[in-house]
JSON list of N, CA and C in Angstrom, two decimals:
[
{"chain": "A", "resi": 1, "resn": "UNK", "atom": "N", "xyz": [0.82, -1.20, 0.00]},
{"chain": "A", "resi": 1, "resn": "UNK", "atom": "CA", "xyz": [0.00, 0.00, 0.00]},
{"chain": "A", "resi": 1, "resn": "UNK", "atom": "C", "xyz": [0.86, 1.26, 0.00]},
{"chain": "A", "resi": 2, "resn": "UNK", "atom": "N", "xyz": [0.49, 2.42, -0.71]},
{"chain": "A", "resi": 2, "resn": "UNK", "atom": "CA", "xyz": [1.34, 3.84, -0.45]},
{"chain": "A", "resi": 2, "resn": "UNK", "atom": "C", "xyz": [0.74, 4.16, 0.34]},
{"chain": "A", "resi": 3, "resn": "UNK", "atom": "N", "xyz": [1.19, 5.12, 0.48]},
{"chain": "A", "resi": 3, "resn": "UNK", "atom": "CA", "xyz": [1.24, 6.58, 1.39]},
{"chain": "A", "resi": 3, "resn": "UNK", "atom": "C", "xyz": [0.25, 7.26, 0.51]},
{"chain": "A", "resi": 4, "resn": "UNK", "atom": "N", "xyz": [-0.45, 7.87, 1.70]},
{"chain": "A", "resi": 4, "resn": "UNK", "atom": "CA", "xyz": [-1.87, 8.36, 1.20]},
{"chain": "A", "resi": 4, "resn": "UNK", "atom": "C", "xyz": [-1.94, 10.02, 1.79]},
{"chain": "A", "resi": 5, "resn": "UNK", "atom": "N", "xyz": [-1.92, 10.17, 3.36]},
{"chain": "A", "resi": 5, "resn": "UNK", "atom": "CA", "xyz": [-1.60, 11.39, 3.81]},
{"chain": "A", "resi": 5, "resn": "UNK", "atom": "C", "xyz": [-0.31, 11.28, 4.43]},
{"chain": "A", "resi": 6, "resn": "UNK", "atom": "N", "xyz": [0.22, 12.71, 4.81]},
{"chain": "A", "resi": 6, "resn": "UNK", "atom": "CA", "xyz": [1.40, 12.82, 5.83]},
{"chain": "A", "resi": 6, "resn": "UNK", "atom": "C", "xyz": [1.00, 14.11, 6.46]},
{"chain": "A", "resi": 7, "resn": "UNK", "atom": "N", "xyz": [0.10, 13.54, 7.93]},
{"chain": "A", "resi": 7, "resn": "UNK", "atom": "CA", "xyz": [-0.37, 14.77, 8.22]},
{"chain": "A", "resi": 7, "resn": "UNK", "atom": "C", "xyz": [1.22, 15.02, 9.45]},
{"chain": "A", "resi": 8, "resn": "UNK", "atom": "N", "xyz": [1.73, 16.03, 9.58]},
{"chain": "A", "resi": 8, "resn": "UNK", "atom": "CA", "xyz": [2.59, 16.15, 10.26]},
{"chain": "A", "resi": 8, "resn": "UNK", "atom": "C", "xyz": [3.07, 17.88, 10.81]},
{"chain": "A", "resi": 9, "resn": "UNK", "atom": "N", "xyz": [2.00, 18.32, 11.36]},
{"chain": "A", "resi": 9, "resn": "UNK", "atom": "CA", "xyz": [2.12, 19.60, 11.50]},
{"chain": "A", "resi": 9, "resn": "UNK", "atom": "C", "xyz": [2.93, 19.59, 13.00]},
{"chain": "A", "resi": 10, "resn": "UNK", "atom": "N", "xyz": [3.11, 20.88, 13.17]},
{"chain": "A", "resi": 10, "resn": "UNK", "atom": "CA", "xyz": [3.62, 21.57, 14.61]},
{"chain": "A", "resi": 10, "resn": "UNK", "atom": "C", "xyz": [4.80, 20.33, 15.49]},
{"chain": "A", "resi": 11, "resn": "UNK", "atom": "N", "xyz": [5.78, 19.59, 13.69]},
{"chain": "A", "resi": 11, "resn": "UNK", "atom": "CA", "xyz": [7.24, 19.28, 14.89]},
{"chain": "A", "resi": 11, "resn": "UNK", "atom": "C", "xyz": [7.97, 19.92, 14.61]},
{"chain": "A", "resi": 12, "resn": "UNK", "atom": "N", "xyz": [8.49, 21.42, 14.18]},
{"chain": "A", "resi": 12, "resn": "UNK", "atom": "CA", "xyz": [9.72, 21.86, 14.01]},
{"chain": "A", "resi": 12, "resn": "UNK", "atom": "C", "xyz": [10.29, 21.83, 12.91]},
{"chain": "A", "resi": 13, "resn": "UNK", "atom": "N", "xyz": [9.76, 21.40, 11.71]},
{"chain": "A", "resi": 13, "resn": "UNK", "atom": "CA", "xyz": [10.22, 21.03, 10.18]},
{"chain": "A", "resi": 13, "resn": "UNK", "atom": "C", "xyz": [10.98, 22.27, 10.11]},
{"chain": "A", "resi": 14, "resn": "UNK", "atom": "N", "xyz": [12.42, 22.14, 9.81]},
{"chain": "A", "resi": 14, "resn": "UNK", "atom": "CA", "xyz": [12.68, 23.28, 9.18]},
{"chain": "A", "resi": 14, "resn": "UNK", "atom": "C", "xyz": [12.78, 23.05, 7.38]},
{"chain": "A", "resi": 15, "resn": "UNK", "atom": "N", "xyz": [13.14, 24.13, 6.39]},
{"chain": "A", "resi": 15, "resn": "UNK", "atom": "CA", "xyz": [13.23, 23.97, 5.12]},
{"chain": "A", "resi": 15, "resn": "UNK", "atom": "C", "xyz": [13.94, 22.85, 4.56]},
{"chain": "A", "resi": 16, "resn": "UNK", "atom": "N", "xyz": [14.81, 22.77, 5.87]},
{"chain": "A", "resi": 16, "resn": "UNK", "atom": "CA", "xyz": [15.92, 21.33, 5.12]},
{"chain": "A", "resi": 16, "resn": "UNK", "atom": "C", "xyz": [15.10, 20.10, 5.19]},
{"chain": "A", "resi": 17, "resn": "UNK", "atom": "N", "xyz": [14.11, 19.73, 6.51]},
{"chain": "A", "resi": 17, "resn": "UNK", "atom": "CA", "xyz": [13.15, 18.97, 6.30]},
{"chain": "A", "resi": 17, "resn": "UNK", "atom": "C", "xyz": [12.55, 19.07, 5.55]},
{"chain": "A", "resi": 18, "resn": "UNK", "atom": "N", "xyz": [11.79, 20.21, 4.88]},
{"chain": "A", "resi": 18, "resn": "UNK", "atom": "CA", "xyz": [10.97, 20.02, 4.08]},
{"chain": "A", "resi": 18, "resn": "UNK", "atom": "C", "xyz": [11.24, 19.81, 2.54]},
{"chain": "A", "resi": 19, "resn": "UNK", "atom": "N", "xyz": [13.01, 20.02, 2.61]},
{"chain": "A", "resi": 19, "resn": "UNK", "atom": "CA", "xyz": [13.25, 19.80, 0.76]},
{"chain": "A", "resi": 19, "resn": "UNK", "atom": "C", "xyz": [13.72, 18.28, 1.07]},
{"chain": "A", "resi": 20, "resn": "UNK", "atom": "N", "xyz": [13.85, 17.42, 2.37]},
{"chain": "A", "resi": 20, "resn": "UNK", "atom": "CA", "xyz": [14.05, 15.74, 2.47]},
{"chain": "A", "resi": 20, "resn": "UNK", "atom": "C", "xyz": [12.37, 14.90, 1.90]},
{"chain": "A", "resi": 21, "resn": "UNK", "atom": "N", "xyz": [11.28, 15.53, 2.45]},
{"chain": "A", "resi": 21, "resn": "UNK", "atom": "CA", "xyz": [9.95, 15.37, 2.40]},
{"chain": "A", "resi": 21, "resn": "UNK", "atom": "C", "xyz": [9.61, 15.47, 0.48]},
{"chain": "A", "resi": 22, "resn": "UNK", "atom": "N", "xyz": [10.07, 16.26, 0.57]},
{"chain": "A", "resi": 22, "resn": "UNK", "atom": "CA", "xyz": [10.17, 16.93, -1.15]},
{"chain": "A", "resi": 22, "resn": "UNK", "atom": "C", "xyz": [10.42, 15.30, -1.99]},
{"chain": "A", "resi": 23, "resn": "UNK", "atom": "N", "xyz": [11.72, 15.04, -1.55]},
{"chain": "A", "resi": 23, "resn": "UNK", "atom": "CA", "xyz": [12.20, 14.20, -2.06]},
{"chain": "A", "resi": 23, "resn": "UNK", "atom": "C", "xyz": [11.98, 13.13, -1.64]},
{"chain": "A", "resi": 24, "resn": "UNK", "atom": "N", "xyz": [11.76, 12.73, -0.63]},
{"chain": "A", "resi": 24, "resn": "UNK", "atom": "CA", "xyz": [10.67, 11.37, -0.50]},
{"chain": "A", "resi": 24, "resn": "UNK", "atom": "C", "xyz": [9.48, 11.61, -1.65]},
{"chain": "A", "resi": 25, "resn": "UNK", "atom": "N", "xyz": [8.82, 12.54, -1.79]},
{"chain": "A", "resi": 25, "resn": "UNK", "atom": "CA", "xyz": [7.55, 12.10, -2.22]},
{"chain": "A", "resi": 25, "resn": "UNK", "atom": "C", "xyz": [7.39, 12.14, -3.96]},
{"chain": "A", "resi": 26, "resn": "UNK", "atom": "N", "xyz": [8.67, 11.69, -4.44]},
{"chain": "A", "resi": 26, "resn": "UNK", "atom": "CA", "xyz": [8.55, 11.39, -5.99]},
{"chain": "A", "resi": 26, "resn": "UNK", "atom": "C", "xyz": [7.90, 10.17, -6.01]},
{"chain": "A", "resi": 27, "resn": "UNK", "atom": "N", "xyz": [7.87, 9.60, -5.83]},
{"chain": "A", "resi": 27, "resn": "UNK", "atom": "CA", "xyz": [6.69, 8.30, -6.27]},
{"chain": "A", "resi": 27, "resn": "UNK", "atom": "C", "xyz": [5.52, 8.16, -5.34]},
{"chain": "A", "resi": 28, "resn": "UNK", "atom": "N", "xyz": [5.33, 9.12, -4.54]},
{"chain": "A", "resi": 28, "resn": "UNK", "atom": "CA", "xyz": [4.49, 8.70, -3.42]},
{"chain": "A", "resi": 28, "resn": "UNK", "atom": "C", "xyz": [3.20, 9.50, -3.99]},
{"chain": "A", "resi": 29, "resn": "UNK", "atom": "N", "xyz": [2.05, 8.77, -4.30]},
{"chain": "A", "resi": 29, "resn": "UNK", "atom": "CA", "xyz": [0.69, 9.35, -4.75]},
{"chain": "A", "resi": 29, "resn": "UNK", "atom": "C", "xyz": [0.09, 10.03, -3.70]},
{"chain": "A", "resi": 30, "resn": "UNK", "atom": "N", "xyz": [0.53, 10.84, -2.63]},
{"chain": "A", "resi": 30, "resn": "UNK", "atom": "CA", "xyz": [-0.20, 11.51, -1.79]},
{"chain": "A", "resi": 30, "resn": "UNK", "atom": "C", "xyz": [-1.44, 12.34, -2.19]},
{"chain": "A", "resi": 31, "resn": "UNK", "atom": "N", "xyz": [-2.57, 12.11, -1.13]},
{"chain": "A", "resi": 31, "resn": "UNK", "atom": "CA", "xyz": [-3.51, 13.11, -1.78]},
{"chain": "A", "resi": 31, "resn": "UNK", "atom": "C", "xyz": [-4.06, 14.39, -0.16]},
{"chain": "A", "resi": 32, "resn": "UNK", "atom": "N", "xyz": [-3.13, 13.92, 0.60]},
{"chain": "A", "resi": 32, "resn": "UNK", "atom": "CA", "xyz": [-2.96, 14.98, 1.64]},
{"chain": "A", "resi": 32, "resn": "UNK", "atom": "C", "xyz": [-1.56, 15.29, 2.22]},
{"chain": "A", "resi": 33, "resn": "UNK", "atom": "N", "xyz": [-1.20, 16.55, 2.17]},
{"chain": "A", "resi": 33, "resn": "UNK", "atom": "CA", "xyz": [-0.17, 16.82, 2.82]},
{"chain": "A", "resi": 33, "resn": "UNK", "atom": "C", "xyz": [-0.27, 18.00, 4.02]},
{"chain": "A", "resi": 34, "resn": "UNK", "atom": "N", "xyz": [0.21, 18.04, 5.08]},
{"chain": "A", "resi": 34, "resn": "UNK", "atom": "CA", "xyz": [-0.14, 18.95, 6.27]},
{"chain": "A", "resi": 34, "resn": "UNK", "atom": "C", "xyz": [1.42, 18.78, 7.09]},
{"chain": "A", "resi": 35, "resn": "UNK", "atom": "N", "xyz": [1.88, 20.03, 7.01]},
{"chain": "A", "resi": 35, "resn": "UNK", "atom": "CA", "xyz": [3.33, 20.29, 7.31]},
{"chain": "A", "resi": 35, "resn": "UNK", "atom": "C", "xyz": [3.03, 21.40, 8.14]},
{"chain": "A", "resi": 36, "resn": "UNK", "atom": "N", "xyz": [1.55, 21.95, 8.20]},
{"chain": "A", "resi": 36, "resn": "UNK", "atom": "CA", "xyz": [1.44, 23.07, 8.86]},
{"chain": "A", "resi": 36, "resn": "UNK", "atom": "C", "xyz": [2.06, 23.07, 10.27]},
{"chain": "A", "resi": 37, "resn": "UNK", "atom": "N", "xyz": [2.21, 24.93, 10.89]},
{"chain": "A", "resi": 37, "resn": "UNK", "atom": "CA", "xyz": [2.67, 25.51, 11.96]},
{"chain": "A", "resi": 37, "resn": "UNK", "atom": "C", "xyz": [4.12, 24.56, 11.96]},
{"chain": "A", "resi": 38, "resn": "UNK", "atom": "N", "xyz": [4.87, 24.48, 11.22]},
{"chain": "A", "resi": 38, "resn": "UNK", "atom": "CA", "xyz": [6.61, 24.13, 11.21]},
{"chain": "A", "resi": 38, "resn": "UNK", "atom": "C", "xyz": [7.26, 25.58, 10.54]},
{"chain": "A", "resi": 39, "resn": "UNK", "atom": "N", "xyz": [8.18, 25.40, 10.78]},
{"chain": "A", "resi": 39, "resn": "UNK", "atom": "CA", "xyz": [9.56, 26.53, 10.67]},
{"chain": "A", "resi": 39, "resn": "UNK", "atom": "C", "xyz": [9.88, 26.16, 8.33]},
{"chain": "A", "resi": 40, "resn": "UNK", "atom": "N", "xyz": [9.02, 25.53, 7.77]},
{"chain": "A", "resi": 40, "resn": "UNK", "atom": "CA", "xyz": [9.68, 25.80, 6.59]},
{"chain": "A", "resi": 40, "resn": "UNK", "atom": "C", "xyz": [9.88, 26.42, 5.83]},
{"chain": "A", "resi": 41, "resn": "UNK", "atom": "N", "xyz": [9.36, 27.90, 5.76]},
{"chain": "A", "resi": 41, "resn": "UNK", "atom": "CA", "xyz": [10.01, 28.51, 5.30]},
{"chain": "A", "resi": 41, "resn": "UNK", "atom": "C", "xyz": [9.75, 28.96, 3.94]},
{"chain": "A", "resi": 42, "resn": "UNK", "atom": "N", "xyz": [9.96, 29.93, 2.81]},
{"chain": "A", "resi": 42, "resn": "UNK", "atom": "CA", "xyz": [9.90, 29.62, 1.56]},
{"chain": "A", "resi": 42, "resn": "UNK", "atom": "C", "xyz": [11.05, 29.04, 0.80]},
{"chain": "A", "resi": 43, "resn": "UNK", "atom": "N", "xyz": [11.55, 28.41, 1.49]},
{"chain": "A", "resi": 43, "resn": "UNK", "atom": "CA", "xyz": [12.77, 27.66, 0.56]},
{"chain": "A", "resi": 43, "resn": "UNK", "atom": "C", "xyz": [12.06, 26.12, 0.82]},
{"chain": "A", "resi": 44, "resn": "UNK", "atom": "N", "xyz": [11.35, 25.78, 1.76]},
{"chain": "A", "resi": 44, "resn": "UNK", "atom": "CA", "xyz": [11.25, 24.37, 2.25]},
{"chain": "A", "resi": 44, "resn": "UNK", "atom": "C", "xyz": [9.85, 24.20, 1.05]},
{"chain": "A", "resi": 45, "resn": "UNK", "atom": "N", "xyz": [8.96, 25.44, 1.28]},
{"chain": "A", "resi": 45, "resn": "UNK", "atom": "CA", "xyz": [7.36, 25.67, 0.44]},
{"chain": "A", "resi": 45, "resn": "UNK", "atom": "C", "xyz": [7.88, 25.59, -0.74]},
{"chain": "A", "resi": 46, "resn": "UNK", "atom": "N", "xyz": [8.96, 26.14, -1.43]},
{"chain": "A", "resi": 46, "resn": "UNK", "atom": "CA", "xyz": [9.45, 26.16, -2.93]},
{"chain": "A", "resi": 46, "resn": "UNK", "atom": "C", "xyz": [9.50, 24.61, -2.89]},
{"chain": "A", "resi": 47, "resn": "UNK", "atom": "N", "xyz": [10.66, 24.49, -2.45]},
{"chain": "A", "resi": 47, "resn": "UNK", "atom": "CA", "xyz": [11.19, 22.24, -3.24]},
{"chain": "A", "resi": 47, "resn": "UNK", "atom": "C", "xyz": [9.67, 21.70, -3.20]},
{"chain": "A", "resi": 48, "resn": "UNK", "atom": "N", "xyz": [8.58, 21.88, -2.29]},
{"chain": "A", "resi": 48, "resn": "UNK", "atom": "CA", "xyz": [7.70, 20.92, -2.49]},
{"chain": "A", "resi": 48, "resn": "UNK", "atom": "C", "xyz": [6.82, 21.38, -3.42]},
{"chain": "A", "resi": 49, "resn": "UNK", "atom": "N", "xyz": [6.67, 22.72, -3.87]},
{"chain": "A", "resi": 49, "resn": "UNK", "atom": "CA", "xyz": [6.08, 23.27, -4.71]},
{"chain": "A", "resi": 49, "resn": "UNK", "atom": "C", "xyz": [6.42, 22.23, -6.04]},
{"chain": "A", "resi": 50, "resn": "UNK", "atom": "N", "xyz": [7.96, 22.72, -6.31]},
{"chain": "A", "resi": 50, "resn": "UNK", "atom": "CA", "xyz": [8.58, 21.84, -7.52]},
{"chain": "A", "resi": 50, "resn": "UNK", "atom": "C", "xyz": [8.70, 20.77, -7.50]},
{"chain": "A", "resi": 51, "resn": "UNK", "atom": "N", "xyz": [8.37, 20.03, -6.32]},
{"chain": "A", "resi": 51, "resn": "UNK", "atom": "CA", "xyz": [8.04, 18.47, -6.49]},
{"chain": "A", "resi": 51, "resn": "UNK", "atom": "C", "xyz": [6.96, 18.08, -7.32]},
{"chain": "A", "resi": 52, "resn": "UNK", "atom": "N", "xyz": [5.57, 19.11, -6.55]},
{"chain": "A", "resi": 52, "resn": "UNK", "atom": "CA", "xyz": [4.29, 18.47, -6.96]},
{"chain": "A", "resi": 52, "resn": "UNK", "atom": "C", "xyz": [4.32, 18.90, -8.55]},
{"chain": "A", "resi": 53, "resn": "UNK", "atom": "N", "xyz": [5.20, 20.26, -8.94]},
{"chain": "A", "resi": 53, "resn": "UNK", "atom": "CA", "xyz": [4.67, 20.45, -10.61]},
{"chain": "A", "resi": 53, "resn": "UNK", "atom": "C", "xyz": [5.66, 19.44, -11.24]},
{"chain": "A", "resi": 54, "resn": "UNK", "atom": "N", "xyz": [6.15, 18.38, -10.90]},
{"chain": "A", "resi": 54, "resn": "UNK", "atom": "CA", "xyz": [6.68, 17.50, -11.80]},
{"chain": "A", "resi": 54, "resn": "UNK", "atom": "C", "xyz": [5.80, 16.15, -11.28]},
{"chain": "A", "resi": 55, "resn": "UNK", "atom": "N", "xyz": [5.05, 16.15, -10.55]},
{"chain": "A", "resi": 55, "resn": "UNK", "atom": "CA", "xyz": [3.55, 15.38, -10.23]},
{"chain": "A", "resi": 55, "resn": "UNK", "atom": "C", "xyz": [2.45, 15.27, -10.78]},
{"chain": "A", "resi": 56, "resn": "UNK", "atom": "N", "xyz": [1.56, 14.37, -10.83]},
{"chain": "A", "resi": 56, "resn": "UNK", "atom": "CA", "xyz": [0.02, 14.97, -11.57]},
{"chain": "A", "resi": 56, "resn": "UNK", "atom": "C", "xyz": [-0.48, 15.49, -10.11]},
{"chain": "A", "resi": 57, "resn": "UNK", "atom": "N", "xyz": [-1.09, 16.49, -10.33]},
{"chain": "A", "resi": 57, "resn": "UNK", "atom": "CA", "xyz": [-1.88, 16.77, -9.33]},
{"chain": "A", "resi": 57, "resn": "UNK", "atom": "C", "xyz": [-3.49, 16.68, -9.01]},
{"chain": "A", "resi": 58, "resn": "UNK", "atom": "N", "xyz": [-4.18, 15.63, -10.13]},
{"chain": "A", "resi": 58, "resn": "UNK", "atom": "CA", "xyz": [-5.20, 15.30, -10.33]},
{"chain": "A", "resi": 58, "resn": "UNK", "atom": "C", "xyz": [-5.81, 14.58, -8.78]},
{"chain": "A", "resi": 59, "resn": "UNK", "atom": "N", "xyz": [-4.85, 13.98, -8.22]},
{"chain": "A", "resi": 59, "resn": "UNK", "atom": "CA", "xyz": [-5.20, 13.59, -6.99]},
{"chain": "A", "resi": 59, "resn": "UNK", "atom": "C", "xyz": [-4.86, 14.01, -5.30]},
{"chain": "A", "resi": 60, "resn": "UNK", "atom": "N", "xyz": [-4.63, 15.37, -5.60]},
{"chain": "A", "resi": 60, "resn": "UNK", "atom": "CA", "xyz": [-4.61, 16.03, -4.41]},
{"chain": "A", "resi": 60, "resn": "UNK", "atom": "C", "xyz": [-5.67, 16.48, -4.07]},
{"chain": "A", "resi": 61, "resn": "UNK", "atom": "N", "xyz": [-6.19, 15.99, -2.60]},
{"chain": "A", "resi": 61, "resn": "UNK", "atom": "CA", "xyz": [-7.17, 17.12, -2.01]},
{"chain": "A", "resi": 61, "resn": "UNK", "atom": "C", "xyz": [-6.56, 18.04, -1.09]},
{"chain": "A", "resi": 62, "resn": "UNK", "atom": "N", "xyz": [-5.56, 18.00, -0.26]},
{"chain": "A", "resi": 62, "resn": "UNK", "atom": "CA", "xyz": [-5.05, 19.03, 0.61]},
{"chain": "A", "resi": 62, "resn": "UNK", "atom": "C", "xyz": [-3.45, 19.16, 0.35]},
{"chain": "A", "resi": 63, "resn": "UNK", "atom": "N", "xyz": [-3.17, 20.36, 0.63]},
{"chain": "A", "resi": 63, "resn": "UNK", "atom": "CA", "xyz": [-2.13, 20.94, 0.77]},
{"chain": "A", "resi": 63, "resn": "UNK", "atom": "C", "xyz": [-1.82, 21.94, 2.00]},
{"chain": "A", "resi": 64, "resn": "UNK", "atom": "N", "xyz": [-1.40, 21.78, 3.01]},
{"chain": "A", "resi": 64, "resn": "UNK", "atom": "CA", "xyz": [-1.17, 22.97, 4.34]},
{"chain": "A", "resi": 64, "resn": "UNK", "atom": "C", "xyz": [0.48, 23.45, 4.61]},
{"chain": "A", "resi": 65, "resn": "UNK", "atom": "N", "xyz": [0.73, 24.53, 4.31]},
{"chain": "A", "resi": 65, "resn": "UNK", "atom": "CA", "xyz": [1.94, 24.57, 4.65]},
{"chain": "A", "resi": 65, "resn": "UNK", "atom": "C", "xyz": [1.87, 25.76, 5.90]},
{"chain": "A", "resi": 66, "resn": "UNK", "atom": "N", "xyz": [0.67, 26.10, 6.25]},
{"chain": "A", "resi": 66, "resn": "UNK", "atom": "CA", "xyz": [1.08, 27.67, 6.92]},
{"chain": "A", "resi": 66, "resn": "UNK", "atom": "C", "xyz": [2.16, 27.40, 7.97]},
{"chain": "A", "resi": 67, "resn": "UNK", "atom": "N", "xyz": [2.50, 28.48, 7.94]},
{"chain": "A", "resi": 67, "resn": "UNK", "atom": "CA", "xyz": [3.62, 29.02, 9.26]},
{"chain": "A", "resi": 67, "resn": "UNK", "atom": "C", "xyz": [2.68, 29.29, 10.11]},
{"chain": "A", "resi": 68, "resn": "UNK", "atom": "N", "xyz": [3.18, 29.75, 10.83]},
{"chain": "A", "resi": 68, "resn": "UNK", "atom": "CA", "xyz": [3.27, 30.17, 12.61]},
{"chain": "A", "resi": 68, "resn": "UNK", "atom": "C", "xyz": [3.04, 31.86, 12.68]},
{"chain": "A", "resi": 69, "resn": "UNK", "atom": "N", "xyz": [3.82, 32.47, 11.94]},
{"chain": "A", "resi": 69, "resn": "UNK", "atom": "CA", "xyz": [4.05, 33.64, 12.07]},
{"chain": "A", "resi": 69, "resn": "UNK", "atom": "C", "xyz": [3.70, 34.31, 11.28]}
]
């Protein structure tokens, strides 16, 4: 079975986490992602940005990245 969500808000993600996450999720058909209230940043929001546009995105229902601040 894949990976379906990664709800994982409020541990501290910084951008470097979030461009590792990035890169985990080339084959991973996620159709929720929730990174919200973490430290990533727009460098961490960019890599996953450019993950998903080399993705179909036909099967996303969520996307959360807010910050904190």
């Amino acid at each position: 079975p894949a990976l379906r969500e990664l709800i994982i808000p409020s541990n501290e993600i910084s951008h470097e986490g979030a461009k590792f996450i990035a890169l985990l999720m080339a084959d991973t058909p996620l159709k929720v992602l929730n990174l919200s209230e973490n430290e990533i940043g727009d460098e961490g929001a960019s890599a996953i940005a450019k993950r998903f546009s080399k993705i179909q995105l036909n099967f996303i229902t969520l996307i959360d990245l807010k910050n904190p601040k």
